[in-house]
Amino acid sequence: MTNLRQLFLEHVGQTSDNPMMIEAERAEGIYLYGPDGRRWIDLISGVSVSAVGHGNRQVIDAICAQAQDYLHLMVYGEAVESPQVRYAQRIASLLPDPLDTVYFVNSGSEAVEGALKLAKRYTGRTEIVYYENAYHGSTHGSLSVMGGEEYRNAYRPLLPDTHCIRFNRMDDLCRITPRTACVIIEPVQGEGGIFLSDRAYLAALRKRCDETGTLLVYDEIQTGLGRTGTLYFFQQYGIVPDILCTAKAFGGGMPLGAFISSNRIMSSLKTNPVLGHITTFGGHPVCCAAGLAALEYILSEKLMEQVEAKGARYEERLGGHPAVKEIRRTGLLMAVEYENSAVTQRIVLDAIEAGLMTEWFLFHDTAMRIAPPMTITPDEIDESCDILLGVIDRATGRAK
Ligand code: PLP
């Protein structure tokens, strides 16, 4: 083991017994390069972050230019910082009404925290409804609406007055009542293993929220910035939330998140108490400059228009293999389902060994994640499929 890997285990806080231990010296496009000449194809984009590829020139130039101008000036919401203003205005111009006001934070969990607080503050209610197999982050508030008991139980007591319902189940909508401040849903469940909400279900959910005066919160932290073929997945259904949470790709590789709502709803954080949500670094100018550059790159290179064909190519190449039980997919976000968790684990670990960076899902360990940078080319897709098919053959005893 290299000295650095040993020091990593000794001094960098660990939360798992078996970290990937990939040591990269540099990363470019879809590739990560190790100091020993090893190379991995990035099939997960740092979990939906590196949408525009590693080392994207436009993003790096924007970071360098902003770093020359200024770094941190003042806590969030006081100084007029052009990267924040320009990014907020641009993202609002691409979202439907009334999503016109952006509160920047540092991460996905923080976006969820802000959204939950905003819903409680605006409605004056306390109850929050969430979903089985939902993942919204690791802070106490986001943990309180996580649909995986195993991860929550050790940290109780959590937020009170939270209630779990089943995904896509119309008969559970009656659990949303005039007591409910908000419902938080991933329109595509990510860590649950890539399960899409039904259009009819989301429409019924929207209607129920309107009837009960409940705010509808979408967590599009994993799906955002074009990975599913539209800027946010919900735009495919046209069913608009009251609050939208975004992060991951939103920062172009830098730490940035946001909760986005109408100016009217967002304004409730201004009074009783004033400064209803505070962050020092939220919307850091360098992160906003990077995020905006990534967004402009996605738009100018028409990457959103390409993800459907790219995802379909993976589906075609992998779907016919007898060890692949199912592929669930939207754009370039997909779950490849194998027979059981042991097979999945074997394939994932062998794939990493063979030069593919991938993993399984937090709440679904029988499926492998494929979500490469949106910049991946058809040849690179084929290269990754060739490697993966060989790995699957060997792991399932089919190699000739
Ligand atoms: N929400 C979803 C859907 C996520 O996938 C994640 C992270 O994986 C989060 C929230 C939390 O984001 P972060 O890790 O930036 O706090």
Short mmCIF file of C-alpha atoms and ligand atoms in Angstrom, two decimals:
data_model
loop_
_atom_site.label_atom_id
_atom_site.label_comp_id
_atom_site.label_asym_id
_atom_site.label_seq_id
_atom_site.Cartn_x
_atom_site.Cartn_y
_atom_site.Cartn_z
CA MET A 1 0.00 0.00 0.00
CA THR A 2 1.37 3.45 -0.88
CA ASN A 3 2.22 5.79 1.94
CA LEU A 4 -0.66 8.08 0.98
CA ARG A 5 -3.21 5.26 1.10
CA GLN A 6 -1.94 4.23 4.55
CA LEU A 7 -2.17 7.82 5.81
CA PHE A 8 -5.67 8.06 4.32
CA LEU A 9 -6.79 5.17 6.51
CA GLU A 10 -5.01 6.53 9.57
CA HIS A 11 -5.96 10.20 9.43
CA VAL A 12 -8.99 10.76 7.20
CA GLY A 13 -12.23 10.00 9.07
CA GLN A 14 -13.74 6.79 7.71
CA THR A 15 -17.37 5.71 7.69
CA SER A 16 -16.95 2.36 6.00
CA ASP A 17 -14.72 -0.68 6.39
CA ASN A 18 -14.11 -0.94 2.68
CA PRO A 19 -13.57 2.42 0.97
CA MET A 20 -12.88 2.23 -2.78
CA MET A 21 -9.27 3.36 -2.17
CA ILE A 22 -8.92 4.71 -5.70
CA GLU A 23 -5.94 7.04 -5.68
CA ALA A 24 -6.10 9.43 -8.59
CA GLU A 25 -3.39 11.87 -9.48
CA ARG A 26 -5.42 13.71 -12.07
CA ALA A 27 -8.70 13.44 -13.92
CA GLU A 28 -9.64 14.48 -17.43
CA GLY A 29 -12.86 13.98 -19.36
CA ILE A 30 -14.30 10.62 -18.26
CA TYR A 31 -10.94 9.26 -17.03
CA LEU A 32 -9.23 9.19 -13.64
CA TYR A 33 -5.48 8.52 -13.70
CA GLY A 34 -3.54 6.92 -10.82
CA PRO A 35 0.11 7.62 -9.93
CA ASP A 36 1.05 4.07 -10.97
CA GLY A 37 -0.25 4.44 -14.53
CA ARG A 38 -3.66 2.92 -13.75
CA ARG A 39 -6.74 4.44 -15.35
CA TRP A 40 -10.42 4.27 -14.53
CA ILE A 41 -13.44 5.25 -16.58
CA ASP A 42 -15.71 7.28 -14.34
CA LEU A 43 -19.13 5.65 -14.56
CA ILE A 44 -20.64 7.54 -11.64
CA SER A 45 -19.41 11.15 -11.95
CA GLY A 46 -18.64 11.38 -8.23
CA VAL A 47 -22.34 10.52 -7.79
CA SER A 48 -23.92 12.79 -10.39
CA VAL A 49 -21.52 15.68 -9.89
CA SER A 50 -19.05 15.75 -12.81
CA ALA A 51 -21.67 16.23 -15.51
CA VAL A 52 -19.39 18.23 -17.82
CA GLY A 53 -16.43 15.89 -17.40
CA HIS A 54 -13.28 16.24 -15.34
CA GLY A 55 -10.99 19.18 -16.04
CA ASN A 56 -13.55 21.01 -18.14
CA ARG A 57 -11.70 24.04 -19.55
CA GLN A 58 -14.61 26.49 -19.32
CA VAL A 59 -15.26 25.60 -15.68
CA ILE A 60 -11.61 25.87 -14.72
CA ASP A 61 -11.26 29.22 -16.50
CA ALA A 62 -14.34 30.54 -14.66
CA ILE A 63 -12.93 29.36 -11.33
CA CYS A 64 -9.55 31.00 -11.99
CA ALA A 65 -11.11 34.26 -13.19
CA GLN A 66 -13.39 34.52 -10.16
CA ALA A 67 -10.57 33.59 -7.76
CA GLN A 68 -8.59 36.54 -9.20
CA ASP A 69 -11.52 38.91 -8.60
CA TYR A 70 -12.55 37.88 -5.08
CA LEU A 71 -13.18 34.88 -2.84
CA HIS A 72 -15.43 35.23 0.21
CA LEU A 73 -16.68 38.76 0.87
CA MET A 74 -19.48 38.54 3.39
CA VAL A 75 -21.95 36.02 4.84
CA TYR A 76 -24.76 34.98 2.51
CA GLY A 77 -27.37 37.45 1.38
CA GLU A 78 -25.70 40.73 2.36
CA ALA A 79 -23.25 41.63 -0.41
CA VAL A 80 -24.26 41.83 -4.08
CA GLU A 81 -21.92 39.24 -5.60
CA SER A 82 -22.15 39.05 -9.38
CA PRO A 83 -21.53 35.25 -9.74
CA GLN A 84 -24.49 34.57 -7.40
CA VAL A 85 -26.77 37.08 -9.06
CA ARG A 86 -25.92 35.92 -12.58
CA TYR A 87 -26.34 32.23 -11.73
CA ALA A 88 -29.63 32.81 -9.88
CA GLN A 89 -31.01 34.87 -12.77
CA ARG A 90 -29.89 32.29 -15.36
CA ILE A 91 -31.31 29.25 -13.57
CA ALA A 92 -34.58 31.11 -12.89
CA SER A 93 -34.84 31.92 -16.62
CA LEU A 94 -34.77 28.18 -17.37
CA LEU A 95 -37.36 27.17 -14.75
CA PRO A 96 -41.15 27.52 -14.94
CA ASP A 97 -43.05 30.07 -12.86
CA PRO A 98 -43.10 30.65 -9.95
CA LEU A 99 -39.59 29.22 -9.32
CA ASP A 100 -37.74 32.52 -9.58
CA THR A 101 -35.83 32.93 -6.32
CA VAL A 102 -32.69 30.97 -5.43
CA TYR A 103 -31.26 30.51 -1.93
CA PHE A 104 -27.70 29.21 -2.32
CA VAL A 105 -26.17 26.79 0.19
CA ASN A 106 -23.14 24.49 0.21
CA SER A 107 -24.54 21.00 -0.30
CA GLY A 108 -27.55 18.83 -1.00
CA SER A 109 -28.29 18.15 2.66
CA GLU A 110 -28.26 21.86 3.36
CA ALA A 111 -30.63 22.51 0.47
CA VAL A 112 -33.03 19.99 2.02
CA GLU A 113 -32.63 21.56 5.48
CA GLY A 114 -33.44 24.98 4.03
CA ALA A 115 -36.44 23.65 2.11
CA LEU A 116 -37.92 21.95 5.19
CA LYS A 117 -37.43 25.06 7.31
CA LEU A 118 -38.96 27.24 4.61
CA ALA A 119 -42.02 24.99 4.37
CA LYS A 120 -42.52 25.03 8.14
CA ARG A 121 -42.04 28.78 8.28
CA TYR A 122 -44.35 29.55 5.36
CA THR A 123 -47.20 27.25 6.38
CA GLY A 124 -46.86 27.59 10.15
CA ARG A 125 -47.20 23.79 10.33
CA THR A 126 -44.84 21.11 11.57
CA GLU A 127 -45.68 17.80 9.89
CA ILE A 128 -43.42 16.59 7.08
CA VAL A 129 -44.30 13.67 4.82
CA TYR A 130 -41.56 11.67 3.08
CA TYR A 131 -41.12 8.37 1.24
CA GLU A 132 -39.92 4.85 1.74
CA ASN A 133 -36.40 4.44 0.29
CA ALA A 134 -35.89 8.20 0.04
CA TYR A 135 -32.42 9.65 0.48
CA HIS A 136 -32.14 13.36 1.21
CA GLY A 137 -28.80 13.67 3.00
CA SER A 138 -27.02 13.00 6.24
CA THR A 139 -27.70 15.99 8.52
CA HIS A 140 -30.27 15.60 11.30
CA GLY A 141 -33.13 17.20 9.36
CA SER A 142 -32.47 15.35 6.12
CA LEU A 143 -31.91 12.13 8.08
CA SER A 144 -35.34 12.60 9.62
CA VAL A 145 -36.93 12.27 6.17
CA MET A 146 -34.75 9.41 5.00
CA GLY A 147 -36.66 6.29 4.11
CA GLY A 148 -34.05 3.80 5.31
CA GLU A 149 -34.61 2.86 8.96
CA GLU A 150 -31.22 1.24 9.39
CA TYR A 151 -29.42 4.54 8.83
CA ARG A 152 -31.73 6.60 11.05
CA ASN A 153 -32.25 4.53 14.14
CA ALA A 154 -28.83 5.04 15.71
CA TYR A 155 -29.35 8.81 15.66
CA ARG A 156 -32.74 9.18 17.31
CA PRO A 157 -34.35 11.37 18.51
CA LEU A 158 -34.74 13.00 15.11
CA LEU A 159 -37.22 15.64 13.92
CA PRO A 160 -40.68 14.94 15.36
CA ASP A 161 -43.87 14.89 13.31
CA THR A 162 -42.44 13.19 10.20
CA HIS A 163 -44.46 10.52 8.40
CA CYS A 164 -43.39 8.03 5.78
CA ILE A 165 -45.56 7.01 2.80
CA ARG A 166 -45.02 4.62 -0.10
CA PHE A 167 -43.66 5.83 -3.45
CA ASN A 168 -46.14 5.98 -6.35
CA ARG A 169 -49.00 4.70 -4.15
CA MET A 170 -52.18 6.75 -4.66
CA ASP A 171 -53.84 5.17 -1.63
CA ASP A 172 -51.26 6.79 0.69
CA LEU A 173 -52.02 10.36 -0.45
CA CYS A 174 -54.73 10.66 2.21
CA ARG A 175 -51.86 10.83 4.76
CA ILE A 176 -51.28 14.38 3.50
CA THR A 177 -53.66 16.63 5.44
CA PRO A 178 -54.16 20.33 6.36
CA ARG A 179 -51.64 19.63 9.15
CA THR A 180 -48.87 18.84 6.65
CA ALA A 181 -46.28 21.57 6.04
CA CYS A 182 -44.69 19.81 3.10
CA VAL A 183 -44.17 16.59 1.22
CA ILE A 184 -40.60 15.95 0.09
CA ILE A 185 -40.11 13.60 -2.84
CA GLU A 186 -37.37 12.63 -5.28
CA PRO A 187 -39.24 12.54 -8.61
CA VAL A 188 -36.63 9.90 -9.50
CA GLN A 189 -35.50 7.97 -6.42
CA GLY A 190 -31.70 7.86 -6.64
CA GLU A 191 -30.28 5.86 -3.74
CA GLY A 192 -33.45 3.77 -3.77
CA GLY A 193 -32.12 2.32 -7.06
CA ILE A 194 -33.46 4.61 -9.87
CA PHE A 195 -37.23 4.36 -9.63
CA LEU A 196 -39.22 6.96 -11.59
CA SER A 197 -42.35 8.54 -10.21
CA ASP A 198 -45.44 8.03 -12.38
CA ARG A 199 -46.76 11.13 -14.10
CA ALA A 200 -50.27 10.40 -12.83
CA TYR A 201 -48.95 9.97 -9.31
CA LEU A 202 -47.10 13.29 -9.31
CA ALA A 203 -50.19 15.01 -10.72
CA ALA A 204 -52.33 13.52 -7.94
CA LEU A 205 -49.72 14.49 -5.36
CA ARG A 206 -49.70 18.08 -6.65
CA LYS A 207 -53.50 18.16 -6.45
CA ARG A 208 -53.54 16.79 -2.91
CA CYS A 209 -50.95 19.36 -1.83
CA ASP A 210 -53.03 22.17 -3.35
CA GLU A 211 -56.18 20.91 -1.62
CA THR A 212 -54.49 20.75 1.78
CA GLY A 213 -52.32 23.90 1.51
CA THR A 214 -49.21 21.72 1.72
CA LEU A 215 -45.99 22.70 -0.04
CA LEU A 216 -44.58 20.24 -2.55
CA VAL A 217 -40.78 19.90 -2.35
CA TYR A 218 -38.82 18.12 -5.09
CA ASP A 219 -35.37 16.81 -4.32
CA GLU A 220 -33.61 16.84 -7.70
CA ILE A 221 -30.16 16.85 -6.19
CA GLN A 222 -29.09 13.72 -8.05
CA THR A 223 -31.11 14.28 -11.23
CA GLY A 224 -30.43 17.97 -11.77
CA LEU A 225 -28.64 19.92 -14.49
CA GLY A 226 -29.65 17.82 -17.44
CA ARG A 227 -28.75 14.23 -16.58
CA THR A 228 -32.28 12.99 -17.32
CA GLY A 229 -32.65 14.91 -20.61
CA THR A 230 -34.25 18.07 -19.22
CA LEU A 231 -32.64 20.54 -16.85
CA TYR A 232 -34.67 18.95 -14.02
CA PHE A 233 -36.64 15.72 -14.38
CA PHE A 234 -39.95 17.29 -13.32
CA GLN A 235 -39.92 19.41 -16.48
CA GLN A 236 -40.71 16.24 -18.46
CA TYR A 237 -44.05 15.97 -16.63
CA GLY A 238 -44.69 19.72 -16.29
CA ILE A 239 -45.81 19.29 -12.68
CA VAL A 240 -44.17 22.17 -10.84
CA PRO A 241 -43.13 22.05 -7.15
CA ASP A 242 -43.31 24.86 -4.62
CA ILE A 243 -39.68 24.31 -3.67
CA LEU A 244 -36.93 22.67 -5.74
CA CYS A 245 -33.72 21.35 -4.13
CA THR A 246 -30.58 21.13 -6.26
CA ALA A 247 -26.87 20.42 -5.64
CA LYS A 248 -24.23 17.98 -6.96
CA ALA A 249 -23.79 18.93 -10.69
CA PHE A 250 -25.18 22.39 -9.87
CA GLY A 251 -21.70 23.48 -8.66
CA GLY A 252 -19.82 22.24 -11.73
CA GLY A 253 -17.56 20.16 -9.45
CA MET A 254 -17.47 22.72 -6.63
CA PRO A 255 -19.60 22.47 -3.44
CA LEU A 256 -22.86 24.28 -4.12
CA GLY A 257 -26.55 23.63 -3.51
CA ALA A 258 -29.72 25.65 -3.53
CA PHE A 259 -33.39 25.59 -2.66
CA ILE A 260 -35.45 27.46 -5.19
CA SER A 261 -38.97 28.78 -4.73
CA SER A 262 -41.20 31.75 -5.50
CA ASN A 263 -40.21 35.15 -4.18
CA ARG A 264 -43.42 35.18 -2.14
CA ILE A 265 -42.69 31.92 -0.33
CA MET A 266 -38.96 32.64 0.05
CA SER A 267 -39.73 36.03 1.63
CA SER A 268 -41.15 34.31 4.69
CA LEU A 269 -37.54 33.71 5.83
CA LYS A 270 -37.12 37.50 6.21
CA THR A 271 -39.38 38.07 9.19
CA ASN A 272 -40.32 36.53 12.55
CA PRO A 273 -37.45 35.90 12.96
CA VAL A 274 -35.35 38.04 10.67
CA LEU A 275 -32.51 36.01 9.12
CA GLY A 276 -34.61 32.85 9.09
CA HIS A 277 -31.80 30.89 7.45
CA ILE A 278 -28.14 31.81 7.62
CA THR A 279 -25.01 30.47 5.93
CA THR A 280 -21.49 31.85 5.85
CA PHE A 281 -20.23 30.19 2.69
CA GLY A 282 -23.48 29.36 0.87
CA GLY A 283 -23.27 30.56 -2.73
CA HIS A 284 -19.49 31.02 -2.58
CA PRO A 285 -18.56 33.21 -5.58
CA VAL A 286 -16.07 30.68 -6.98
CA CYS A 287 -18.65 27.87 -6.72
CA CYS A 288 -21.34 29.98 -8.40
CA ALA A 289 -18.94 30.94 -11.20
CA ALA A 290 -18.10 27.25 -11.71
CA GLY A 291 -21.75 26.17 -11.63
CA LEU A 292 -22.80 28.82 -14.11
CA ALA A 293 -19.94 27.88 -16.46
CA ALA A 294 -20.99 24.21 -16.26
CA LEU A 295 -24.60 25.11 -17.00
CA GLU A 296 -23.61 27.25 -19.99
CA TYR A 297 -21.42 24.40 -21.26
CA ILE A 298 -24.31 21.92 -20.96
CA LEU A 299 -26.54 24.31 -22.91
CA SER A 300 -24.06 25.32 -25.62
CA GLU A 301 -22.84 21.76 -26.23
CA LYS A 302 -26.44 20.50 -26.28
CA LEU A 303 -25.54 17.76 -23.78
CA MET A 304 -29.12 17.41 -22.53
CA GLU A 305 -30.27 16.59 -26.03
CA GLN A 306 -27.73 13.75 -26.19
CA VAL A 307 -28.29 11.88 -22.92
CA GLU A 308 -31.26 9.84 -24.13
CA ALA A 309 -29.30 8.32 -27.05
CA LYS A 310 -26.24 7.78 -24.85
CA GLY A 311 -28.28 6.06 -22.15
CA ALA A 312 -30.07 3.95 -24.77
CA ARG A 313 -26.68 2.81 -26.11
CA TYR A 314 -25.78 1.46 -22.66
CA GLU A 315 -29.16 -0.21 -22.42
CA GLU A 316 -28.74 -1.88 -25.84
CA ARG A 317 -25.20 -3.08 -25.14
CA LEU A 318 -25.84 -4.37 -21.60
CA GLY A 319 -29.51 -5.28 -21.67
CA GLY A 320 -29.06 -8.49 -23.67
CA HIS A 321 -26.65 -10.09 -21.23
CA PRO A 322 -28.28 -13.03 -19.39
CA ALA A 323 -26.87 -11.88 -16.02
CA VAL A 324 -28.58 -8.49 -16.37
CA LYS A 325 -32.09 -8.84 -14.95
CA GLU A 326 -33.32 -5.33 -15.60
CA ILE A 327 -32.13 -1.84 -16.48
CA ARG A 328 -34.01 1.12 -15.01
CA ARG A 329 -33.05 4.37 -16.63
CA THR A 330 -33.76 7.99 -17.30
CA GLY A 331 -31.28 9.70 -19.63
CA LEU A 332 -27.78 8.92 -18.40
CA LEU A 333 -28.83 7.83 -14.92
CA MET A 334 -29.33 4.10 -14.68
CA ALA A 335 -29.44 1.05 -12.46
CA VAL A 336 -28.29 -2.29 -13.82
CA GLU A 337 -29.99 -5.00 -11.82
CA TYR A 338 -28.27 -8.37 -11.24
CA GLU A 339 -29.48 -11.56 -9.62
CA ASN A 340 -28.60 -10.73 -6.02
CA SER A 341 -26.41 -8.50 -3.86
CA ALA A 342 -23.47 -10.95 -3.81
CA VAL A 343 -23.31 -11.00 -7.62
CA THR A 344 -23.68 -7.21 -7.76
CA GLN A 345 -20.94 -6.71 -5.21
CA ARG A 346 -18.62 -9.08 -7.09
CA ILE A 347 -19.26 -7.30 -10.40
CA VAL A 348 -18.78 -3.83 -8.91
CA LEU A 349 -15.51 -4.74 -7.19
CA ASP A 350 -14.19 -6.56 -10.25
CA ALA A 351 -15.22 -3.62 -12.45
CA ILE A 352 -13.20 -1.24 -10.28
CA GLU A 353 -10.25 -3.62 -10.56
CA ALA A 354 -10.73 -3.70 -14.34
CA GLY A 355 -10.73 0.10 -14.61
CA LEU A 356 -14.39 1.13 -14.26
CA MET A 357 -15.46 3.30 -11.37
CA THR A 358 -18.94 2.29 -10.31
CA GLU A 359 -20.90 1.28 -7.19
CA TRP A 360 -24.23 -0.02 -5.95
CA PHE A 361 -27.01 2.07 -4.34
CA LEU A 362 -27.43 2.89 -0.66
CA PHE A 363 -30.89 1.31 -0.40
CA HIS A 364 -30.64 -1.10 -3.31
CA ASP A 365 -27.60 -3.35 -3.28
CA THR A 366 -28.69 -5.64 -6.11
CA ALA A 367 -28.11 -2.97 -8.77
CA MET A 368 -25.05 -1.20 -10.14
CA ARG A 369 -24.97 2.53 -10.85
CA ILE A 370 -24.10 3.93 -14.28
CA ALA A 371 -24.11 7.72 -14.49
CA PRO A 372 -21.01 8.84 -16.39
CA PRO A 373 -20.20 12.45 -17.28
CA MET A 374 -22.73 13.66 -19.86
CA THR A 375 -19.78 14.42 -22.13
CA ILE A 376 -19.04 10.71 -22.67
CA THR A 377 -18.75 9.85 -26.39
CA PRO A 378 -20.30 6.82 -28.16
CA ASP A 379 -16.82 5.28 -28.49
CA GLU A 380 -16.18 5.74 -24.79
CA ILE A 381 -19.55 4.17 -24.01
CA ASP A 382 -18.56 1.16 -26.12
CA GLU A 383 -15.18 0.97 -24.42
CA SER A 384 -16.82 0.92 -20.97
CA CYS A 385 -19.41 -1.65 -22.11
CA ASP A 386 -16.69 -3.94 -23.52
CA ILE A 387 -14.87 -3.88 -20.17
CA LEU A 388 -18.07 -4.32 -18.16
CA LEU A 389 -19.39 -7.21 -20.26
CA GLY A 390 -16.07 -9.01 -19.79
CA VAL A 391 -16.28 -8.42 -16.03
CA ILE A 392 -19.87 -9.73 -15.91
CA ASP A 393 -18.89 -12.84 -17.91
CA ARG A 394 -16.02 -13.62 -15.57
CA ALA A 395 -17.95 -12.82 -12.38
CA THR A 396 -20.87 -15.04 -13.38
CA GLY A 397 -18.77 -17.93 -14.74
CA ARG A 398 -19.62 -17.24 -18.40
CA ALA A 399 -16.13 -16.35 -19.63
CA LYS A 400 -14.91 -18.60 -22.42
N1 PLP B 1 -30.64 14.28 -1.97
C1 PLP B 1 -30.33 13.33 -2.87
C2 PLP B 1 -31.38 12.82 -3.80
C3 PLP B 1 -29.04 12.80 -2.92
O1 PLP B 1 -28.74 11.84 -3.82
C4 PLP B 1 -28.06 13.32 -2.03
C5 PLP B 1 -26.70 12.80 -2.04
O2 PLP B 1 -26.40 11.72 -2.55
C6 PLP B 1 -28.43 14.32 -1.11
C7 PLP B 1 -29.74 14.78 -1.13
C8 PLP B 1 -27.44 14.88 -0.15
O3 PLP B 1 -26.51 15.69 -0.80
P1 PLP B 1 -25.12 16.04 -0.10
O4 PLP B 1 -24.33 14.78 0.00
O5 PLP B 1 -24.50 17.07 -1.01
O6 PLP B 1 -25.43 16.61 1.24
#
